[in-house]
C-alpha cells in the first residue's frame, strides 16, 4: 500500500474551514486548479466526495463533518511538533540533575557549581553521585544526567561528550545522553 501524502491533511483542514476551493487555494498560495486537483486526490484517498456542490457553494459531506475535528487536531499537533522548541528559562526551571563524578571533582568544583546554579536556576537541584566504575549504563538508563571523568576509550555514539581544557575554560565538559 502506498504511503499517504500527509500534506493532504493540511489541504483538507483548510478546505473544510473555508468551504471554498478558491479561498482555500488563496490561503495555501495555490491556484484554483491546483486546489481542485488536491481535492480530487483527497476524494480518492478518503473514498468520499468531502465537499459537494449546493447552489453556488460547497457543503461538507457527513464524512467530512466527521473528519473535521480530527483533522484540525492532527494539523495542530503537527504544527506543534515542527515548531522550534521554546527557549529554556532557567529562572523557572524546576528539576533535579544527577551528576556522577569523583569526590575530588565535588570538593574542587561543587561549591561554585551549586552557587552558580542557585543564582541562575533557583528551582534546580544538583544531586552528586559517587562514581564507582566507568560505564555509561547510568547515562543510558536516565539515572544520571551528567558524568565527569577521564575518557580512556571512544564512547558509544549515543553518549555525547565534550573535552575539557586543562583550565576548564571551555564552559562545560562531561558526558550525557541526547
JSON list of C-alpha atoms in Angstrom, two decimals:
[
{"chain": "A", "resi": 1, "resn": "UNK", "atom": "CA", "xyz": [0.00, 0.00, 0.00]},
{"chain": "A", "resi": 2, "resn": "UNK", "atom": "CA", "xyz": [1.30, 3.43, -0.91]},
{"chain": "A", "resi": 3, "resn": "UNK", "atom": "CA", "xyz": [2.14, 5.82, 1.90]},
{"chain": "A", "resi": 4, "resn": "UNK", "atom": "CA", "xyz": [-0.48, 8.60, 2.25]},
{"chain": "A", "resi": 5, "resn": "UNK", "atom": "CA", "xyz": [0.52, 12.14, 1.36]},
{"chain": "A", "resi": 6, "resn": "UNK", "atom": "CA", "xyz": [0.38, 13.87, 4.74]},
{"chain": "A", "resi": 7, "resn": "UNK", "atom": "CA", "xyz": [0.37, 17.28, 3.03]},
{"chain": "A", "resi": 8, "resn": "UNK", "atom": "CA", "xyz": [-3.22, 16.47, 2.13]},
{"chain": "A", "resi": 9, "resn": "UNK", "atom": "CA", "xyz": [-4.16, 16.78, 5.82]},
{"chain": "A", "resi": 10, "resn": "UNK", "atom": "CA", "xyz": [-3.35, 20.50, 5.75]},
{"chain": "A", "resi": 11, "resn": "UNK", "atom": "CA", "xyz": [-5.20, 20.84, 2.45]},
{"chain": "A", "resi": 12, "resn": "UNK", "atom": "CA", "xyz": [-8.25, 19.04, 3.86]},
{"chain": "A", "resi": 13, "resn": "UNK", "atom": "CA", "xyz": [-8.14, 21.16, 7.01]},
{"chain": "A", "resi": 14, "resn": "UNK", "atom": "CA", "xyz": [-8.14, 24.41, 5.03]},
{"chain": "A", "resi": 15, "resn": "UNK", "atom": "CA", "xyz": [-10.80, 23.18, 2.60]},
{"chain": "A", "resi": 16, "resn": "UNK", "atom": "CA", "xyz": [-13.10, 22.23, 5.46]},
{"chain": "A", "resi": 17, "resn": "UNK", "atom": "CA", "xyz": [-12.54, 25.56, 7.21]},
{"chain": "A", "resi": 18, "resn": "UNK", "atom": "CA", "xyz": [-13.08, 27.64, 4.07]},
{"chain": "A", "resi": 19, "resn": "UNK", "atom": "CA", "xyz": [-15.74, 25.58, 2.29]},
{"chain": "A", "resi": 20, "resn": "UNK", "atom": "CA", "xyz": [-14.35, 27.01, -0.92]},
{"chain": "A", "resi": 21, "resn": "UNK", "atom": "CA", "xyz": [-11.71, 25.75, -3.31]},
{"chain": "A", "resi": 22, "resn": "UNK", "atom": "CA", "xyz": [-10.79, 29.31, -4.30]},
{"chain": "A", "resi": 23, "resn": "UNK", "atom": "CA", "xyz": [-10.41, 30.65, -0.74]},
{"chain": "A", "resi": 24, "resn": "UNK", "atom": "CA", "xyz": [-8.54, 27.51, 0.36]},
{"chain": "A", "resi": 25, "resn": "UNK", "atom": "CA", "xyz": [-6.18, 27.96, -2.59]},
{"chain": "A", "resi": 26, "resn": "UNK", "atom": "CA", "xyz": [-5.57, 31.58, -1.62]},
{"chain": "A", "resi": 27, "resn": "UNK", "atom": "CA", "xyz": [-4.71, 30.56, 1.96]},
{"chain": "A", "resi": 28, "resn": "UNK", "atom": "CA", "xyz": [-2.33, 27.88, 0.75]},
{"chain": "A", "resi": 29, "resn": "UNK", "atom": "CA", "xyz": [-0.91, 30.01, -2.09]},
{"chain": "A", "resi": 30, "resn": "UNK", "atom": "CA", "xyz": [-2.19, 27.55, -4.69]},
{"chain": "A", "resi": 31, "resn": "UNK", "atom": "CA", "xyz": [-4.09, 28.24, -7.89]},
{"chain": "A", "resi": 32, "resn": "UNK", "atom": "CA", "xyz": [-7.75, 27.17, -8.05]},
{"chain": "A", "resi": 33, "resn": "UNK", "atom": "CA", "xyz": [-6.83, 24.40, -10.48]},
{"chain": "A", "resi": 34, "resn": "UNK", "atom": "CA", "xyz": [-4.10, 23.09, -8.12]},
{"chain": "A", "resi": 35, "resn": "UNK", "atom": "CA", "xyz": [-6.62, 23.12, -5.25]},
{"chain": "A", "resi": 36, "resn": "UNK", "atom": "CA", "xyz": [-9.15, 21.27, -7.42]},
{"chain": "A", "resi": 37, "resn": "UNK", "atom": "CA", "xyz": [-6.53, 18.62, -8.15]},
{"chain": "A", "resi": 38, "resn": "UNK", "atom": "CA", "xyz": [-5.74, 18.36, -4.42]},
{"chain": "A", "resi": 39, "resn": "UNK", "atom": "CA", "xyz": [-9.45, 17.96, -3.64]},
{"chain": "A", "resi": 40, "resn": "UNK", "atom": "CA", "xyz": [-9.64, 15.20, -6.28]},
{"chain": "A", "resi": 41, "resn": "UNK", "atom": "CA", "xyz": [-6.69, 13.45, -4.58]},
{"chain": "A", "resi": 42, "resn": "UNK", "atom": "CA", "xyz": [-8.39, 13.80, -1.20]},
{"chain": "A", "resi": 43, "resn": "UNK", "atom": "CA", "xyz": [-11.58, 12.32, -2.62]},
{"chain": "A", "resi": 44, "resn": "UNK", "atom": "CA", "xyz": [-9.65, 9.32, -3.97]},
{"chain": "A", "resi": 45, "resn": "UNK", "atom": "CA", "xyz": [-7.74, 8.88, -0.70]},
{"chain": "A", "resi": 46, "resn": "UNK", "atom": "CA", "xyz": [-10.85, 9.02, 1.51]},
{"chain": "A", "resi": 47, "resn": "UNK", "atom": "CA", "xyz": [-13.32, 7.41, -0.86]},
{"chain": "A", "resi": 48, "resn": "UNK", "atom": "CA", "xyz": [-15.73, 10.29, -0.18]},
{"chain": "A", "resi": 49, "resn": "UNK", "atom": "CA", "xyz": [-16.59, 13.46, -2.14]},
{"chain": "A", "resi": 50, "resn": "UNK", "atom": "CA", "xyz": [-15.92, 15.51, 1.04]},
{"chain": "A", "resi": 51, "resn": "UNK", "atom": "CA", "xyz": [-17.33, 18.75, -0.41]},
{"chain": "A", "resi": 52, "resn": "UNK", "atom": "CA", "xyz": [-20.34, 18.73, -2.75]},
{"chain": "A", "resi": 53, "resn": "UNK", "atom": "CA", "xyz": [-21.98, 21.47, -4.75]},
{"chain": "A", "resi": 54, "resn": "UNK", "atom": "CA", "xyz": [-25.06, 23.04, -3.17]},
{"chain": "A", "resi": 55, "resn": "UNK", "atom": "CA", "xyz": [-26.32, 26.01, -5.14]},
{"chain": "A", "resi": 56, "resn": "UNK", "atom": "CA", "xyz": [-23.34, 28.28, -5.76]},
{"chain": "A", "resi": 57, "resn": "UNK", "atom": "CA", "xyz": [-21.22, 26.91, -2.92]},
{"chain": "A", "resi": 58, "resn": "UNK", "atom": "CA", "xyz": [-19.83, 23.72, -1.50]},
{"chain": "A", "resi": 59, "resn": "UNK", "atom": "CA", "xyz": [-21.06, 21.90, 1.60]},
{"chain": "A", "resi": 60, "resn": "UNK", "atom": "CA", "xyz": [-19.25, 19.20, 3.57]},
{"chain": "A", "resi": 61, "resn": "UNK", "atom": "CA", "xyz": [-20.48, 15.63, 3.39]},
{"chain": "A", "resi": 62, "resn": "UNK", "atom": "CA", "xyz": [-21.30, 13.74, 6.61]},
{"chain": "A", "resi": 63, "resn": "UNK", "atom": "CA", "xyz": [-17.87, 12.05, 6.33]},
{"chain": "A", "resi": 64, "resn": "UNK", "atom": "CA", "xyz": [-16.18, 15.47, 6.02]},
{"chain": "A", "resi": 65, "resn": "UNK", "atom": "CA", "xyz": [-18.04, 16.69, 9.09]},
{"chain": "A", "resi": 66, "resn": "UNK", "atom": "CA", "xyz": [-16.93, 13.56, 10.93]},
{"chain": "A", "resi": 67, "resn": "UNK", "atom": "CA", "xyz": [-13.29, 14.20, 9.97]},
{"chain": "A", "resi": 68, "resn": "UNK", "atom": "CA", "xyz": [-13.25, 17.96, 10.61]},
{"chain": "A", "resi": 69, "resn": "UNK", "atom": "CA", "xyz": [-12.24, 17.94, 14.30]},
{"chain": "A", "resi": 70, "resn": "UNK", "atom": "CA", "xyz": [-9.84, 15.01, 13.92]},
{"chain": "A", "resi": 71, "resn": "UNK", "atom": "CA", "xyz": [-8.06, 16.72, 11.02]},
{"chain": "A", "resi": 72, "resn": "UNK", "atom": "CA", "xyz": [-7.91, 20.03, 12.92]},
{"chain": "A", "resi": 73, "resn": "UNK", "atom": "CA", "xyz": [-6.30, 18.25, 15.90]},
{"chain": "A", "resi": 74, "resn": "UNK", "atom": "CA", "xyz": [-3.81, 16.38, 13.71]},
{"chain": "A", "resi": 75, "resn": "UNK", "atom": "CA", "xyz": [-2.76, 19.57, 11.91]},
{"chain": "A", "resi": 76, "resn": "UNK", "atom": "CA", "xyz": [-2.37, 21.44, 15.21]},
{"chain": "A", "resi": 77, "resn": "UNK", "atom": "CA", "xyz": [-0.27, 18.62, 16.67]},
{"chain": "A", "resi": 78, "resn": "UNK", "atom": "CA", "xyz": [1.92, 18.51, 13.56]},
{"chain": "A", "resi": 79, "resn": "UNK", "atom": "CA", "xyz": [2.44, 22.27, 13.73]},
{"chain": "A", "resi": 80, "resn": "UNK", "atom": "CA", "xyz": [3.48, 21.96, 17.39]},
{"chain": "A", "resi": 81, "resn": "UNK", "atom": "CA", "xyz": [5.94, 19.19, 16.57]},
{"chain": "A", "resi": 82, "resn": "UNK", "atom": "CA", "xyz": [7.51, 21.26, 13.81]},
{"chain": "A", "resi": 83, "resn": "UNK", "atom": "CA", "xyz": [7.68, 24.48, 15.82]},
{"chain": "A", "resi": 84, "resn": "UNK", "atom": "CA", "xyz": [11.06, 25.37, 17.36]},
{"chain": "A", "resi": 85, "resn": "UNK", "atom": "CA", "xyz": [11.39, 24.42, 21.00]},
{"chain": "A", "resi": 86, "resn": "UNK", "atom": "CA", "xyz": [10.72, 27.17, 23.48]},
{"chain": "A", "resi": 87, "resn": "UNK", "atom": "CA", "xyz": [13.83, 28.78, 24.88]},
{"chain": "A", "resi": 88, "resn": "UNK", "atom": "CA", "xyz": [14.73, 27.37, 28.27]},
{"chain": "A", "resi": 89, "resn": "UNK", "atom": "CA", "xyz": [14.05, 29.84, 31.08]},
{"chain": "A", "resi": 90, "resn": "UNK", "atom": "CA", "xyz": [16.49, 28.95, 33.85]},
{"chain": "A", "resi": 91, "resn": "UNK", "atom": "CA", "xyz": [14.71, 31.18, 36.35]},
{"chain": "A", "resi": 92, "resn": "UNK", "atom": "CA", "xyz": [11.58, 28.99, 36.17]},
{"chain": "A", "resi": 93, "resn": "UNK", "atom": "CA", "xyz": [13.26, 25.60, 35.70]},
{"chain": "A", "resi": 94, "resn": "UNK", "atom": "CA", "xyz": [12.38, 23.10, 38.42]},
{"chain": "A", "resi": 95, "resn": "UNK", "atom": "CA", "xyz": [14.36, 19.89, 38.15]},
{"chain": "A", "resi": 96, "resn": "UNK", "atom": "CA", "xyz": [16.89, 17.76, 39.96]},
{"chain": "A", "resi": 97, "resn": "UNK", "atom": "CA", "xyz": [20.00, 16.85, 37.99]},
{"chain": "A", "resi": 98, "resn": "UNK", "atom": "CA", "xyz": [22.06, 13.80, 38.87]},
{"chain": "A", "resi": 99, "resn": "UNK", "atom": "CA", "xyz": [25.81, 14.24, 38.36]},
{"chain": "A", "resi": 100, "resn": "UNK", "atom": "CA", "xyz": [28.04, 11.21, 38.63]},
{"chain": "A", "resi": 101, "resn": "UNK", "atom": "CA", "xyz": [31.57, 12.27, 39.46]},
{"chain": "A", "resi": 102, "resn": "UNK", "atom": "CA", "xyz": [34.53, 11.77, 41.73]},
{"chain": "A", "resi": 103, "resn": "UNK", "atom": "CA", "xyz": [34.89, 13.11, 45.26]},
{"chain": "A", "resi": 104, "resn": "UNK", "atom": "CA", "xyz": [37.76, 15.28, 44.03]},
{"chain": "A", "resi": 105, "resn": "UNK", "atom": "CA", "xyz": [35.51, 16.98, 41.47]},
{"chain": "A", "resi": 106, "resn": "UNK", "atom": "CA", "xyz": [32.86, 17.68, 44.09]},
{"chain": "A", "resi": 107, "resn": "UNK", "atom": "CA", "xyz": [35.44, 19.10, 46.51]},
{"chain": "A", "resi": 108, "resn": "UNK", "atom": "CA", "xyz": [37.07, 21.28, 43.85]},
{"chain": "A", "resi": 109, "resn": "UNK", "atom": "CA", "xyz": [34.09, 22.46, 41.77]},
{"chain": "A", "resi": 110, "resn": "UNK", "atom": "CA", "xyz": [30.97, 21.55, 43.77]},
{"chain": "A", "resi": 111, "resn": "UNK", "atom": "CA", "xyz": [30.59, 24.70, 45.90]},
{"chain": "A", "resi": 112, "resn": "UNK", "atom": "CA", "xyz": [31.00, 27.08, 42.94]},
{"chain": "A", "resi": 113, "resn": "UNK", "atom": "CA", "xyz": [28.71, 24.93, 40.75]},
{"chain": "A", "resi": 114, "resn": "UNK", "atom": "CA", "xyz": [25.99, 24.79, 43.41]},
{"chain": "A", "resi": 115, "resn": "UNK", "atom": "CA", "xyz": [26.26, 28.55, 43.97]},
{"chain": "A", "resi": 116, "resn": "UNK", "atom": "CA", "xyz": [26.00, 29.34, 40.26]},
{"chain": "A", "resi": 117, "resn": "UNK", "atom": "CA", "xyz": [23.05, 27.01, 39.75]},
{"chain": "A", "resi": 118, "resn": "UNK", "atom": "CA", "xyz": [21.39, 28.62, 42.77]},
{"chain": "A", "resi": 119, "resn": "UNK", "atom": "CA", "xyz": [21.77, 32.06, 41.21]},
{"chain": "A", "resi": 120, "resn": "UNK", "atom": "CA", "xyz": [20.82, 31.21, 37.63]},
{"chain": "A", "resi": 121, "resn": "UNK", "atom": "CA", "xyz": [18.29, 28.40, 38.17]},
{"chain": "A", "resi": 122, "resn": "UNK", "atom": "CA", "xyz": [16.98, 28.64, 41.73]},
{"chain": "A", "resi": 123, "resn": "UNK", "atom": "CA", "xyz": [14.48, 25.80, 41.20]},
{"chain": "A", "resi": 124, "resn": "UNK", "atom": "CA", "xyz": [17.17, 23.37, 40.02]},
{"chain": "A", "resi": 125, "resn": "UNK", "atom": "CA", "xyz": [18.88, 20.98, 42.39]},
{"chain": "A", "resi": 126, "resn": "UNK", "atom": "CA", "xyz": [22.11, 19.08, 41.95]},
{"chain": "A", "resi": 127, "resn": "UNK", "atom": "CA", "xyz": [22.48, 15.54, 43.27]},
{"chain": "A", "resi": 128, "resn": "UNK", "atom": "CA", "xyz": [26.07, 14.34, 43.24]},
{"chain": "A", "resi": 129, "resn": "UNK", "atom": "CA", "xyz": [26.53, 10.60, 42.86]},
{"chain": "A", "resi": 130, "resn": "UNK", "atom": "CA", "xyz": [29.82, 8.88, 43.54]},
{"chain": "A", "resi": 131, "resn": "UNK", "atom": "CA", "xyz": [31.39, 7.28, 40.51]},
{"chain": "A", "resi": 132, "resn": "UNK", "atom": "CA", "xyz": [32.38, 3.77, 41.48]},
{"chain": "A", "resi": 133, "resn": "UNK", "atom": "CA", "xyz": [33.09, 2.38, 38.00]},
{"chain": "A", "resi": 134, "resn": "UNK", "atom": "CA", "xyz": [33.49, 3.54, 34.42]},
{"chain": "A", "resi": 135, "resn": "UNK", "atom": "CA", "xyz": [30.41, 2.56, 32.45]},
{"chain": "A", "resi": 136, "resn": "UNK", "atom": "CA", "xyz": [27.81, 4.56, 30.55]},
{"chain": "A", "resi": 137, "resn": "UNK", "atom": "CA", "xyz": [24.88, 2.45, 31.76]},
{"chain": "A", "resi": 138, "resn": "UNK", "atom": "CA", "xyz": [23.52, 5.04, 34.22]},
{"chain": "A", "resi": 139, "resn": "UNK", "atom": "CA", "xyz": [23.70, 7.69, 31.48]},
{"chain": "A", "resi": 140, "resn": "UNK", "atom": "CA", "xyz": [21.80, 5.47, 29.06]},
{"chain": "A", "resi": 141, "resn": "UNK", "atom": "CA", "xyz": [19.07, 4.44, 31.51]},
{"chain": "A", "resi": 142, "resn": "UNK", "atom": "CA", "xyz": [18.45, 8.01, 32.70]},
{"chain": "A", "resi": 143, "resn": "UNK", "atom": "CA", "xyz": [19.71, 7.51, 36.25]},
{"chain": "A", "resi": 144, "resn": "UNK", "atom": "CA", "xyz": [22.46, 10.07, 35.62]},
{"chain": "A", "resi": 145, "resn": "UNK", "atom": "CA", "xyz": [22.20, 13.31, 33.66]},
{"chain": "A", "resi": 146, "resn": "UNK", "atom": "CA", "xyz": [25.90, 14.21, 33.52]},
{"chain": "A", "resi": 147, "resn": "UNK", "atom": "CA", "xyz": [29.13, 12.42, 34.25]},
{"chain": "A", "resi": 148, "resn": "UNK", "atom": "CA", "xyz": [32.64, 13.76, 34.57]},
{"chain": "A", "resi": 149, "resn": "UNK", "atom": "CA", "xyz": [35.88, 11.87, 34.29]},
{"chain": "A", "resi": 150, "resn": "UNK", "atom": "CA", "xyz": [38.76, 10.81, 32.11]},
{"chain": "A", "resi": 151, "resn": "UNK", "atom": "CA", "xyz": [37.70, 9.17, 28.86]},
{"chain": "A", "resi": 152, "resn": "UNK", "atom": "CA", "xyz": [40.15, 6.44, 28.01]},
{"chain": "A", "resi": 153, "resn": "UNK", "atom": "CA", "xyz": [38.23, 4.75, 25.19]},
{"chain": "A", "resi": 154, "resn": "UNK", "atom": "CA", "xyz": [35.94, 6.04, 22.47]},
{"chain": "A", "resi": 155, "resn": "UNK", "atom": "CA", "xyz": [32.40, 6.42, 23.77]},
{"chain": "A", "resi": 156, "resn": "UNK", "atom": "CA", "xyz": [29.38, 4.87, 22.13]},
{"chain": "A", "resi": 157, "resn": "UNK", "atom": "CA", "xyz": [27.62, 7.15, 19.64]},
{"chain": "A", "resi": 158, "resn": "UNK", "atom": "CA", "xyz": [24.60, 7.55, 21.93]},
{"chain": "A", "resi": 159, "resn": "UNK", "atom": "CA", "xyz": [26.74, 9.26, 24.58]},
{"chain": "A", "resi": 160, "resn": "UNK", "atom": "CA", "xyz": [27.57, 12.92, 23.98]},
{"chain": "A", "resi": 161, "resn": "UNK", "atom": "CA", "xyz": [30.91, 14.05, 25.31]},
{"chain": "A", "resi": 162, "resn": "UNK", "atom": "CA", "xyz": [32.88, 17.24, 25.43]},
{"chain": "A", "resi": 163, "resn": "UNK", "atom": "CA", "xyz": [36.56, 17.53, 26.27]},
{"chain": "A", "resi": 164, "resn": "UNK", "atom": "CA", "xyz": [37.73, 19.94, 28.94]},
{"chain": "A", "resi": 165, "resn": "UNK", "atom": "CA", "xyz": [40.71, 22.15, 28.63]},
{"chain": "A", "resi": 166, "resn": "UNK", "atom": "CA", "xyz": [43.24, 21.77, 31.45]},
{"chain": "A", "resi": 167, "resn": "UNK", "atom": "CA", "xyz": [42.00, 25.04, 32.93]},
{"chain": "A", "resi": 168, "resn": "UNK", "atom": "CA", "xyz": [38.32, 24.23, 32.48]},
{"chain": "A", "resi": 169, "resn": "UNK", "atom": "CA", "xyz": [37.77, 27.34, 30.33]},
{"chain": "A", "resi": 170, "resn": "UNK", "atom": "CA", "xyz": [35.67, 25.57, 27.69]},
{"chain": "A", "resi": 171, "resn": "UNK", "atom": "CA", "xyz": [32.47, 26.42, 29.56]},
{"chain": "A", "resi": 172, "resn": "UNK", "atom": "CA", "xyz": [31.37, 22.86, 30.31]},
{"chain": "A", "resi": 173, "resn": "UNK", "atom": "CA", "xyz": [32.66, 19.41, 29.79]},
{"chain": "A", "resi": 174, "resn": "UNK", "atom": "CA", "xyz": [31.40, 15.96, 30.55]},
{"chain": "A", "resi": 175, "resn": "UNK", "atom": "CA", "xyz": [29.23, 13.24, 29.06]},
{"chain": "A", "resi": 176, "resn": "UNK", "atom": "CA", "xyz": [25.48, 12.90, 28.76]},
{"chain": "A", "resi": 177, "resn": "UNK", "atom": "CA", "xyz": [22.92, 11.20, 26.59]},
{"chain": "A", "resi": 178, "resn": "UNK", "atom": "CA", "xyz": [20.93, 13.15, 23.99]}
]
